[in-house]
XYZ file of C-alpha atoms in Angstrom:
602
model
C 25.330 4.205 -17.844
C 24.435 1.780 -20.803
C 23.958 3.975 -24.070
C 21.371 2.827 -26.546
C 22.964 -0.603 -28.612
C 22.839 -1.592 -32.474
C 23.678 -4.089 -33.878
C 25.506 -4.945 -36.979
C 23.477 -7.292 -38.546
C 23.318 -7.001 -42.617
C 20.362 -5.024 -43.325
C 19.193 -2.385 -46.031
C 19.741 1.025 -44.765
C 16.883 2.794 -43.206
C 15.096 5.603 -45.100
C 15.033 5.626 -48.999
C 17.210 2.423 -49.296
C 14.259 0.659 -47.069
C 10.964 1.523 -48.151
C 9.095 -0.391 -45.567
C 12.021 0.893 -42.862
C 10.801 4.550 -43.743
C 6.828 4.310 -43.783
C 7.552 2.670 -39.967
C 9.538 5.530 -38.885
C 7.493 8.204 -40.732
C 4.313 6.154 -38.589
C 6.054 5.932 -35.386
C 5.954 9.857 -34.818
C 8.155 10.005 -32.319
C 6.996 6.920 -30.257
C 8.911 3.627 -29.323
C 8.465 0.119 -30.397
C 8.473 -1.851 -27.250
C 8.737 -5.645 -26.916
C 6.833 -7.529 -24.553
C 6.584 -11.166 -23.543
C 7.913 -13.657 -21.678
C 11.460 -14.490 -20.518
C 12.990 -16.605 -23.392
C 10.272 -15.099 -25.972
C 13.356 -13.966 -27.984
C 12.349 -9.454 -27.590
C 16.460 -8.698 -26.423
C 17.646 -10.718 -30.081
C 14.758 -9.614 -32.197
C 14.515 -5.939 -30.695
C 18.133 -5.603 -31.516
C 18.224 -6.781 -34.781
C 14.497 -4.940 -36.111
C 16.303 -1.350 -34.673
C 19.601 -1.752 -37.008
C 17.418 -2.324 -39.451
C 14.964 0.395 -39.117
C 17.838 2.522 -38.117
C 17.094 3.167 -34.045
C 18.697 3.144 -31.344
C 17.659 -0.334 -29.208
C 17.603 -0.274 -25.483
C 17.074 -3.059 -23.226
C 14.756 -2.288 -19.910
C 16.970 -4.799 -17.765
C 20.100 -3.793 -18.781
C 19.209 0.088 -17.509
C 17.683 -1.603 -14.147
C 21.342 -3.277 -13.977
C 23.202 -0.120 -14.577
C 20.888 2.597 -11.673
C 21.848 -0.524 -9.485
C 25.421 -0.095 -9.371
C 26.166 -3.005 -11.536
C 24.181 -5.547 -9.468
C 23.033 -8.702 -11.693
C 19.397 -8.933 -11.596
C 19.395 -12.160 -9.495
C 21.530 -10.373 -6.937
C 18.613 -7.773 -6.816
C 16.149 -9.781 -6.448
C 17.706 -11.991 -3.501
C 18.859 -8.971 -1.934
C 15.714 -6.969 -2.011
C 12.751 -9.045 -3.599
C 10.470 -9.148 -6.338
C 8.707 -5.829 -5.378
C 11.539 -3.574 -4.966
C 12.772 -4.998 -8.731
C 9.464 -4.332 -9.695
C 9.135 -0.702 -8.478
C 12.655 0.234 -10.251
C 11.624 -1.994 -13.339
C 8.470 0.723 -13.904
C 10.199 3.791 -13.177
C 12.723 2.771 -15.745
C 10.535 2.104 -18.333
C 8.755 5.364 -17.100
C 11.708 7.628 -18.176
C 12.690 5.278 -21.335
C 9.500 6.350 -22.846
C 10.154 9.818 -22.917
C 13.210 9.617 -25.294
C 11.168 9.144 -28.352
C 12.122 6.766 -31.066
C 13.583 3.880 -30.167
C 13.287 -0.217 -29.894
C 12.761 -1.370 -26.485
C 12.850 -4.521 -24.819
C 10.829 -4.988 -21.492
C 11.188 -7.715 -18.844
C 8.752 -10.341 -18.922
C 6.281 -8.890 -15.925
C 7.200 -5.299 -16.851
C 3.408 -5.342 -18.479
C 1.458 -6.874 -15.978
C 1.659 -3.071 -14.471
C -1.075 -0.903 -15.149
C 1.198 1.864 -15.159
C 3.848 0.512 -17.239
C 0.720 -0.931 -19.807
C -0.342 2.518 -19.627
C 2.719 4.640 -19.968
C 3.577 2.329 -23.323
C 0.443 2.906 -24.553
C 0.782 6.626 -24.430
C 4.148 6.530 -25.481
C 4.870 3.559 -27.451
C 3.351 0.736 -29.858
C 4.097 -2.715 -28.004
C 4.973 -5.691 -29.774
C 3.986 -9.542 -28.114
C 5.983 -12.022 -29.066
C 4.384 -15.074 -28.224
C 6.383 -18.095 -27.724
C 4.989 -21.524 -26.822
C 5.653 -23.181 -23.190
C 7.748 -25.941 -25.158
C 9.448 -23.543 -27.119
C 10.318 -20.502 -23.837
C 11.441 -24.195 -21.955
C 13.937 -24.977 -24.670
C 15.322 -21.143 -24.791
C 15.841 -20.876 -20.750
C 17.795 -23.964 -20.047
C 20.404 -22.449 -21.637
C 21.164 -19.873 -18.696
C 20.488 -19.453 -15.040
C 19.729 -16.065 -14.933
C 15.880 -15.913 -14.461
C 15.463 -15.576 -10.518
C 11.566 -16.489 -11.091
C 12.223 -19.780 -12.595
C 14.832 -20.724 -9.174
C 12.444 -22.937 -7.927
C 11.954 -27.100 -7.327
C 10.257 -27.169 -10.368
C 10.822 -24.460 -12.890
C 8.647 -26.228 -16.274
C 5.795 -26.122 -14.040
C 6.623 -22.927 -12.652
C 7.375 -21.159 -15.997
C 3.793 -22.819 -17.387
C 1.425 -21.017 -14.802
C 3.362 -17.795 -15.345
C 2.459 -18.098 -18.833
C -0.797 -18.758 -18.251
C -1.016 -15.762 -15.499
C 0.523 -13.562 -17.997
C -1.408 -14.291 -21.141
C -4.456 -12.316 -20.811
C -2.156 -8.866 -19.854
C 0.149 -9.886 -22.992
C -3.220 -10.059 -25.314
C -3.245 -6.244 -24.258
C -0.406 -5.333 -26.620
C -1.249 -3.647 -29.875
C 1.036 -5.975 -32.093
C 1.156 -9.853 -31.868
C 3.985 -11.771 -33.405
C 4.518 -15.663 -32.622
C 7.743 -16.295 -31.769
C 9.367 -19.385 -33.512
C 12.587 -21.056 -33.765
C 13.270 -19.349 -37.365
C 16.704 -17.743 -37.552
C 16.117 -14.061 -36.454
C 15.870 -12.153 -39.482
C 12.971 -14.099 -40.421
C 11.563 -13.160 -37.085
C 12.032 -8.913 -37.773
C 10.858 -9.643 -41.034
C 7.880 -10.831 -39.593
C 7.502 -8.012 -37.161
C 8.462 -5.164 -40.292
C 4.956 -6.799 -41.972
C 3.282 -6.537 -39.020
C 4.154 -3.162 -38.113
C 3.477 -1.926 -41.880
C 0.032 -3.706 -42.208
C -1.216 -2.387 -38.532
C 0.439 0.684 -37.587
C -2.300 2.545 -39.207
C -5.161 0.058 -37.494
C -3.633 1.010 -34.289
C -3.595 5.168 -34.754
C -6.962 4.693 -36.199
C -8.068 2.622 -32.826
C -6.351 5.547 -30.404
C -7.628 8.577 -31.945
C -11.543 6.999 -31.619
C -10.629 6.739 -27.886
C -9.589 10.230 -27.458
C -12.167 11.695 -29.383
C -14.664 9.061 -27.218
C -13.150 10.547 -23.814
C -12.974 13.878 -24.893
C -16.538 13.663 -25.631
C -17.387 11.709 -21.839
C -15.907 14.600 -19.822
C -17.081 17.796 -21.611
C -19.787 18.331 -18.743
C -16.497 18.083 -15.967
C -14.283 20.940 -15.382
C -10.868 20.342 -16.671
C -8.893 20.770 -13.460
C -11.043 18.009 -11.576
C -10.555 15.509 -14.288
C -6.449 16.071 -13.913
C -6.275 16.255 -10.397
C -8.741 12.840 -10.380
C -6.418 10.635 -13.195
C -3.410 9.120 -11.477
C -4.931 9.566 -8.151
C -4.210 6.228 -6.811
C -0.513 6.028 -8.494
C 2.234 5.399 -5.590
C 5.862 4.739 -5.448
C 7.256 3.495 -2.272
C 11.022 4.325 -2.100
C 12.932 1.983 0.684
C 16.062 3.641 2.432
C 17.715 0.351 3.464
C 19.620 0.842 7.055
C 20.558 -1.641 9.346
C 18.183 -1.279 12.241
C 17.193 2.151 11.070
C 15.066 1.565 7.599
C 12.207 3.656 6.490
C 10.042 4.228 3.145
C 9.215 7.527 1.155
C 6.074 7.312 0.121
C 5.278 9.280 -2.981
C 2.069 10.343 -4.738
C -1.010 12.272 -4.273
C -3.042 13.045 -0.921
C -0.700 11.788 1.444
C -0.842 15.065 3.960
C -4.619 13.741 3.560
C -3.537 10.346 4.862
C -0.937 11.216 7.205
C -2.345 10.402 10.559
C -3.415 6.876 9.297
C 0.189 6.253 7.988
C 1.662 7.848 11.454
C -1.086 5.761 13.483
C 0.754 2.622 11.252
C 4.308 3.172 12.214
C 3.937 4.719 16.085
C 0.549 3.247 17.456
C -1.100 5.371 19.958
C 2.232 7.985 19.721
C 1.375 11.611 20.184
C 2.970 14.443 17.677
C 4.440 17.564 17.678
C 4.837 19.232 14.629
C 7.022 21.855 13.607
C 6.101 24.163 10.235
C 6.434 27.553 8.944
C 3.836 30.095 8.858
C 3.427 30.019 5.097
C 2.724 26.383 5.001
C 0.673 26.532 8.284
C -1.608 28.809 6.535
C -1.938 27.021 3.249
C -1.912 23.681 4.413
C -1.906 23.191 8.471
C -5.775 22.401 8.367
C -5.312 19.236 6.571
C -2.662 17.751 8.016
C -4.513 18.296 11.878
C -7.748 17.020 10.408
C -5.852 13.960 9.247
C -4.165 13.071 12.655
C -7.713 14.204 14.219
C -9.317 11.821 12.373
C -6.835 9.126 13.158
C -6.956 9.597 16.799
C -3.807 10.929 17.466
C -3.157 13.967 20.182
C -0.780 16.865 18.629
C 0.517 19.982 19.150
C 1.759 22.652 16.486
C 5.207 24.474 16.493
C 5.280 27.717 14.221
C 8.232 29.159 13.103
C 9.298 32.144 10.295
C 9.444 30.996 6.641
C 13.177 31.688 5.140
C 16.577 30.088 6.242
C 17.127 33.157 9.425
C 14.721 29.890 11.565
C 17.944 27.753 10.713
C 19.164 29.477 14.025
C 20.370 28.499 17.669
C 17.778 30.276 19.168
C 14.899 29.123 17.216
C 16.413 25.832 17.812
C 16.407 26.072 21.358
C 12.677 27.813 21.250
C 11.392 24.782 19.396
C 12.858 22.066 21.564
C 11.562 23.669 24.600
C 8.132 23.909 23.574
C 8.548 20.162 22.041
C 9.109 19.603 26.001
C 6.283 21.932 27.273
C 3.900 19.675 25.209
C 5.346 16.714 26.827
C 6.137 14.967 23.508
C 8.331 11.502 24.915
C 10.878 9.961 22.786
C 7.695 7.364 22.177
C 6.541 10.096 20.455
C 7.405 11.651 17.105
C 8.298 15.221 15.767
C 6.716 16.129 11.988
C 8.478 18.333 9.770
C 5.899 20.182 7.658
C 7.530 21.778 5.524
C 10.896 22.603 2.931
C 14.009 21.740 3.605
C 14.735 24.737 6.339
C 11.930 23.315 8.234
C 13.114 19.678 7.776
C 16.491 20.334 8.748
C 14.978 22.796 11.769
C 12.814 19.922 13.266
C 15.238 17.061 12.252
C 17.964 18.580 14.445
C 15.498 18.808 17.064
C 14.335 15.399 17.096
C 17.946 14.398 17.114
C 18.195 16.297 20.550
C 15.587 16.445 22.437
C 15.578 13.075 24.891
C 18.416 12.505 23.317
C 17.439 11.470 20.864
C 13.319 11.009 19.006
C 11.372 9.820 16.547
C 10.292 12.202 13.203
C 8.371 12.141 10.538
C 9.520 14.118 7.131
C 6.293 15.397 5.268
C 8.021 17.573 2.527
C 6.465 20.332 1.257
C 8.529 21.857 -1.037
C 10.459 19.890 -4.660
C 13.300 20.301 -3.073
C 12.820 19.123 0.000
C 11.223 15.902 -1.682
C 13.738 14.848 -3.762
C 16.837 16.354 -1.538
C 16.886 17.371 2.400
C 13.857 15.237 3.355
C 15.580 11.855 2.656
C 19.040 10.325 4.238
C 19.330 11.634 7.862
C 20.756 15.144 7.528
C 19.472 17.673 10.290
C 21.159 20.799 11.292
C 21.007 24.748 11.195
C 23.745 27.639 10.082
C 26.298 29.227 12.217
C 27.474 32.725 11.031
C 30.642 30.769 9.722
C 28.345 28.624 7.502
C 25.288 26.792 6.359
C 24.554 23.612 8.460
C 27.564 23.727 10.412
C 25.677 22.442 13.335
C 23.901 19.857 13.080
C 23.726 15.609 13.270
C 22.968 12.336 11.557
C 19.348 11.450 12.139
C 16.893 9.119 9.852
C 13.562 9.666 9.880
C 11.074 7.291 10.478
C 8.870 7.803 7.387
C 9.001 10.393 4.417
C 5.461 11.430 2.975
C 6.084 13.398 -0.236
C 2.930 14.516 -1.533
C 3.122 16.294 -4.941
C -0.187 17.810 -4.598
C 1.207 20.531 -2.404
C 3.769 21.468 -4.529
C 0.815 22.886 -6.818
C 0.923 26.264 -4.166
C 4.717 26.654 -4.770
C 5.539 29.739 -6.766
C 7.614 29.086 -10.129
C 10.367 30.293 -8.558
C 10.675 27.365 -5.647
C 9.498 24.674 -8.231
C 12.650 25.746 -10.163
C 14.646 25.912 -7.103
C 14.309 22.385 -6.497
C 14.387 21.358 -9.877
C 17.667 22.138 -9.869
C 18.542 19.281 -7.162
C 16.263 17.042 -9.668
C 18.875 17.740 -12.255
C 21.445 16.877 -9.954
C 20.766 13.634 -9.759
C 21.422 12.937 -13.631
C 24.216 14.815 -13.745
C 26.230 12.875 -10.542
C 25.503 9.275 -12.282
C 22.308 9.196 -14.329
C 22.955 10.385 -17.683
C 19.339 8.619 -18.949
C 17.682 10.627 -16.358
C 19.686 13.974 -17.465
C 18.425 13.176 -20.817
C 14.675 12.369 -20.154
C 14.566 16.253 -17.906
C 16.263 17.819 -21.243
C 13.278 15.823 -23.430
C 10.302 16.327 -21.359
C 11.457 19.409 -18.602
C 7.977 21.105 -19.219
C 6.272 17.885 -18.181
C 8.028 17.594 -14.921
C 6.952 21.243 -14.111
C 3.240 20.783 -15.101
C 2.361 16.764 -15.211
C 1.433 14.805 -11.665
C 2.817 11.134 -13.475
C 6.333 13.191 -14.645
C 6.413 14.871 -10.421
C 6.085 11.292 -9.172
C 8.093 10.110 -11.559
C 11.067 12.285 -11.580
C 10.566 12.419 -7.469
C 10.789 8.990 -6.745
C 14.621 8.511 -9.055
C 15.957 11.277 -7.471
C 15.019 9.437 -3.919
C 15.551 6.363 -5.222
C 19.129 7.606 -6.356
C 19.846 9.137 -2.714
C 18.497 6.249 -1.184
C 21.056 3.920 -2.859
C 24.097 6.196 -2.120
C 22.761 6.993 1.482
C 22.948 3.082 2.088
C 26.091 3.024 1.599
C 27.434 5.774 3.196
C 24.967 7.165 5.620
C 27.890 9.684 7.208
C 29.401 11.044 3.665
C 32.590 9.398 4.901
C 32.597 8.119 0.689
C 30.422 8.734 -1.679
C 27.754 10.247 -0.496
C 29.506 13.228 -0.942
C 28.421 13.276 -4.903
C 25.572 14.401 -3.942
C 26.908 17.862 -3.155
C 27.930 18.448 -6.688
C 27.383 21.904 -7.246
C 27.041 23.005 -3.253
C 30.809 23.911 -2.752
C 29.940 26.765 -4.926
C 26.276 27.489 -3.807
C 26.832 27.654 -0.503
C 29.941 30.085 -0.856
C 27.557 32.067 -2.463
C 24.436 31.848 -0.353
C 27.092 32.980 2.939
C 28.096 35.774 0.532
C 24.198 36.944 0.494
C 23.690 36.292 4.392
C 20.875 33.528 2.832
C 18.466 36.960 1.644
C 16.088 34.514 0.015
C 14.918 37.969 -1.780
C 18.499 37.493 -3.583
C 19.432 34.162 -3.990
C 17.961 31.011 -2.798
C 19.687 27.491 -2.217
C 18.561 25.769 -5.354
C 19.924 28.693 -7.502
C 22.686 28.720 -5.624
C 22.954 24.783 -6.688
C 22.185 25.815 -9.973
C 24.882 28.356 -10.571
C 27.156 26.048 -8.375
C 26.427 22.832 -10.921
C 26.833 24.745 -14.022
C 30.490 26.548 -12.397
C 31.504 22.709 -11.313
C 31.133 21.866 -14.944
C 32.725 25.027 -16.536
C 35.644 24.398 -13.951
C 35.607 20.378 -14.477
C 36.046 22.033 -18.527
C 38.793 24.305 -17.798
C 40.876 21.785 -15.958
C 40.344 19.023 -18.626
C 38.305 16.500 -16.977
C 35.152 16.810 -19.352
C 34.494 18.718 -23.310
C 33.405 21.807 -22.921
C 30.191 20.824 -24.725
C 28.823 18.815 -21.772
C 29.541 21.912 -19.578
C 27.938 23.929 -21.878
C 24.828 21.431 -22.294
C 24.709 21.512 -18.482
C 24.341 25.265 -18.209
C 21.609 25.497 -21.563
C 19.366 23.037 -20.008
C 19.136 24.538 -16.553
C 18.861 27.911 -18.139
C 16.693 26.773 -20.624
C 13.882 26.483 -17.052
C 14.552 30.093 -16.253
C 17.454 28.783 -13.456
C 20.521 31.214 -13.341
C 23.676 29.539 -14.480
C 26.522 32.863 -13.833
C 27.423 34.228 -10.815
C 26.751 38.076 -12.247
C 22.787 36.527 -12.153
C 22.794 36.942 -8.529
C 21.373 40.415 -7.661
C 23.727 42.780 -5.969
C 26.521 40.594 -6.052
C 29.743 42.687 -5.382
C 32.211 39.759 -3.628
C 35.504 39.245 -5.246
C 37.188 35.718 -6.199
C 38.955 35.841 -2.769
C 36.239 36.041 -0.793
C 34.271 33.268 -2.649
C 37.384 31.205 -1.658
C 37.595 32.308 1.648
C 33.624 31.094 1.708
C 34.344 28.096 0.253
C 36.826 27.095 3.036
C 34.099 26.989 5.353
C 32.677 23.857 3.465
C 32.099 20.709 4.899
C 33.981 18.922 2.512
C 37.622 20.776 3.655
C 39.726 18.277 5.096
C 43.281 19.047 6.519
C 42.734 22.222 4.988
C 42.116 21.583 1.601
C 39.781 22.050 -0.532
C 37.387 19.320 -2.209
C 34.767 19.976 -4.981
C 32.646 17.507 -6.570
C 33.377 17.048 -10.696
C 32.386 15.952 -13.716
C 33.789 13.638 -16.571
C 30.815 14.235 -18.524
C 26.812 13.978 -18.209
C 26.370 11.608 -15.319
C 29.795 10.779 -14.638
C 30.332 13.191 -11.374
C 33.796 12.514 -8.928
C 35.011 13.359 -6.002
C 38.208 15.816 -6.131
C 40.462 16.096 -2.914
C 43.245 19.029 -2.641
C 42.256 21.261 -5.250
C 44.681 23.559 -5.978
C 43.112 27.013 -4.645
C 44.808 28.741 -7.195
C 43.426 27.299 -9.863
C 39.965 28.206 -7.881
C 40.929 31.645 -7.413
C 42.113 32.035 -11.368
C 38.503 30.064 -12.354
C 36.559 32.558 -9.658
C 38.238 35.807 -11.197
C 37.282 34.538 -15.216
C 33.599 33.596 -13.526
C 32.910 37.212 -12.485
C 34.100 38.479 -15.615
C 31.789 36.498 -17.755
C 30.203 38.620 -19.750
């Protein structure tokens, strides 16, 4: 993961060595300076430069893009997967940048031609144009050949109408600067009297707004005007599969929408969907009304909430009644609901016909950023948890946040935990934006979308390149060697323990023993366990009620993992915050010695 850059350049120190250095910072209040501009405008050099000298850490937008994309050049991304896709990363980036606080960060050059993105800096951030000439940007980009945009017959011309496109978004920006061929530090100086002389324009300008739309909405209730802003905001997640590709869609009102997007995908197919009775009851209605209204003829599977419908014979209820309602493998199963109904239906669809169509509509955080997305289906055997089961992509995922407003704090935090995951197993930016701006996540539509779509954006990556877990994709069970040792140990009473704590108290053991054996300081474990504690998740094992198993049986539990090969045993590690590995042959008495300290924790 790239870490926040200085540079060395000779400057006055920052603070009381810098007078015009400290009144910025004091101004800035927590809130980034972001560059904006066009390629070749000069924000990488000049960002870099005006953050040694005001003493911040600088971070460029592109570089971060580069990094979540396994080290792909930004060329390579966009030849591989187009403009859009870039595009959709680019924001959600920038998204989670933002919440660090202070900092100096540079922007691609049609980062701010998204409303989002233009709106997310403006809440978070002061932006900064630098505004280069067409002569001058032409002069700059000859020099390399790394701007896909400009690969074209004619890139002057091409270069002048995206300048011209651009312009009127890039007079948005609460700072202009012209940038000229000066050496650089004439260029921050010129940015450092800017920022002094209209810093306190600009807070002046944002508080009138406030105070203006404060003032518009006092005759609306409060909730309407929150669940109205951000209505329309959408992230499309693509799960790239040879043959077999599908999107996530992610935002607000999609079980609303749901038969027009089934309609889109499956013309004139019929459904059967499978749910549980808690979300039949809270939010059945609208999802029929939806396919009603698109035309589409359905029939409804109900099943028992909890993991005890994870069964053989609730398995072989639901595909028989998928038959009785003559559903064809034209036809498509819904799962409507969390991750035991996903899994439930998923393995169903994967049988019945041999084989049929689903749809994933989540319903449930952690079904939405975990068991919903990259093909897993199956249900528990006495022996273990999804034991029996198969490989089977859905066709579509709908994740609509909205729903997960009926969730009880206890399930939000349950799948927050697999949110953290995703930091921790190669994200360390992402780790760090949770620890900023956790609360936001639990309460803020933008920060649910947001922190939704990386952790199915991260899956989606791995899952494309190792749909079976034959590699890789096993990082994503970091923590679950662990959790589901301990969930067997409860016979999955959800009243006791349910899988995300399970995760959680698996993660924060995986670090403790990744600690113990060397591999990582014992301050990241200890940073792992604070922050998930730190949302009311359990971190020991003596959290789980009524726990009485001993260190061998955890072991013995732990053999029935997926993950044992030849015998041995294989947990997924950490080298620090975002830096998780796969460990083969563990020595099980090292587990066992680990285990017996873990129940003794005080």
């Amino acid at each position: 993961m790239i870490r926040p850059q200085t540079t060395s350049t000779p400057a006055a120190p920052p603070g009381g060595g810098d007078e015009r250095a400290s009144t910025i910072r004091a101004a800035l209040a927590g809130r980034a300076l972001v560059f904006v501009g066009m390629m070749g405008s000069g924000k990488s050099a000049i960002g870099q430069r005006l953050a040694a000298r005001l003493g911040l850490p600088f971070v460029d937008a592109d570089a971060e893009i580069v990094a979540a994309a396994a080290g792909m050049t930004i060329p390579e991304i966009f030849a591989k997967y187009g403009e859009r896709y870039f595009r959709d990363g680019e924001r959600r980036v920038i998204m989670r940048l933002l919440n660090a606080g202070e900092m100096v960060l540079a922007t691609g050059g049609g980062a701010f031609m998204d409303p989002r993105t233009r709106e997310r800096v403006s809440a978070r951030g002061v932006s900064i144009w630098l505004d280069a000439d067409h002569k001058t940007l032409m002069k700059r980009v000859r020099r390399k050949n790394d701007r896909p945009l400009l690969h074209t017959d004619d890139p002057e011309e091409t270069l002048r109408r995206l300048l011209e496109t651009r312009r009127p978004m890039y007079e948005l920006a609460d700072i202009r600067v012209e940038s000229r061929d000066e050496p650089q530090d004439v260029m921050v100086e010129e940015v450092i009297d800017a920022l002094v002389a209209q810093l306190p324009r600009i807070d002046a300008a944002r508080k009138a707004q406030k105070k203006d739309f404060a003032k518009a909405m006092t005759h609306l209730h409060l909730e309407r005007v929150h669940a109205d802003q951000g209505a329309t905001h959408r992230e499309t997640i693509h799960v790239a599969l040879a043959g077999r590709s599908y999107d996530i869609l992610i935002g607000a009102g999609l079980v609303e929408e749901a038969g027009a997007h089934i309609a889109r995908i499956a013309p004139g197919a019929a459904c059967a969907i499978v749910t549980d009775e808690n979300v039949a009851r809270l939010h059945l209605p609208t999802l029929e009304k939806s396919l009603t209204d698109a035309g589409i003829r359905y029939t409804t599977i109900i099943v028992k909430p909890g993991e005890g419908s994870k069964s053989l014979a609730t398995f072989g209820r639901v595909c028989d009644e998928v038959l009785a309602a003559r559903i064809e493998r034209r036809d498509l199963i819904v799962a409507f609901g969390g991750g035991v109904v996903g899994d439930l239906a998923g393995y169903v669809a994967a049988s019945v016909r041999r084989g049929s169509r689903f749809v994933q509509i989540p319903t449930t955080l952690l079904s939405q950023v975990d068991s919903s997305v990259g093909g897993k289906t199956g249900i528990n055997s006495p022996h273990g948890k999804n034991l029996i089961g198969a490989f089977h992509q859905p066709s579509l995922v709908l994740a609509d946040v909205d729903v997960l407003r009926t969730l009880s704090l206890r399930e939000y935090r349950a799948g927050y935990a697999e949110v953290v995951k995703y930091g921790l197993i190669g994200d360390k930016r992402f780790f760090e934006w949770l620890e900023a701006d956790a609360e936001a996540v639990f309460h803020s539509r933008a920060e649910q979308i947001c922190a939704v779509a990386v952790s199915c954006e991260t899956k989606a990556t791995i899952v494309a390149r190792d749909e079976t877990e034959q590699g890789d994709r096993a990082l994503l069970n970091l923590g679950h060697t662990f959790g589901h040792a301990f969930e067997l140990l409860t016979h999955y009473d959800s009243a006791r323990l349910v899988h995300g704590e399970g995760v959680a108290i698996g993660m924060a053991c995986a670090a403790r023993f990744s600690a113990r054996l060397g591999l990582c300081a014992p301050q990241d474990a200890e940073r792992v366990a604070k922050h998930l504690a730190s949302v009311g998740l359990p971190t020991e094992i003596r959290q789980i009620p009524g726990f009485d198993s001993d260190a061998r049986a955890i072991l013995d539990a732990m053999y029935q993992d997926k993950k044992v090969e030849g015998g041995a045993l294989t947990f997924i590690l950490m080298r620090g915050v975002g830096e998780a590995f796969i460990a083969k042959s563990v020595e099980p008495g090292e587990v066992l010695s680990f285990l017996n300290d873990e129940l003794l924790r005080a």
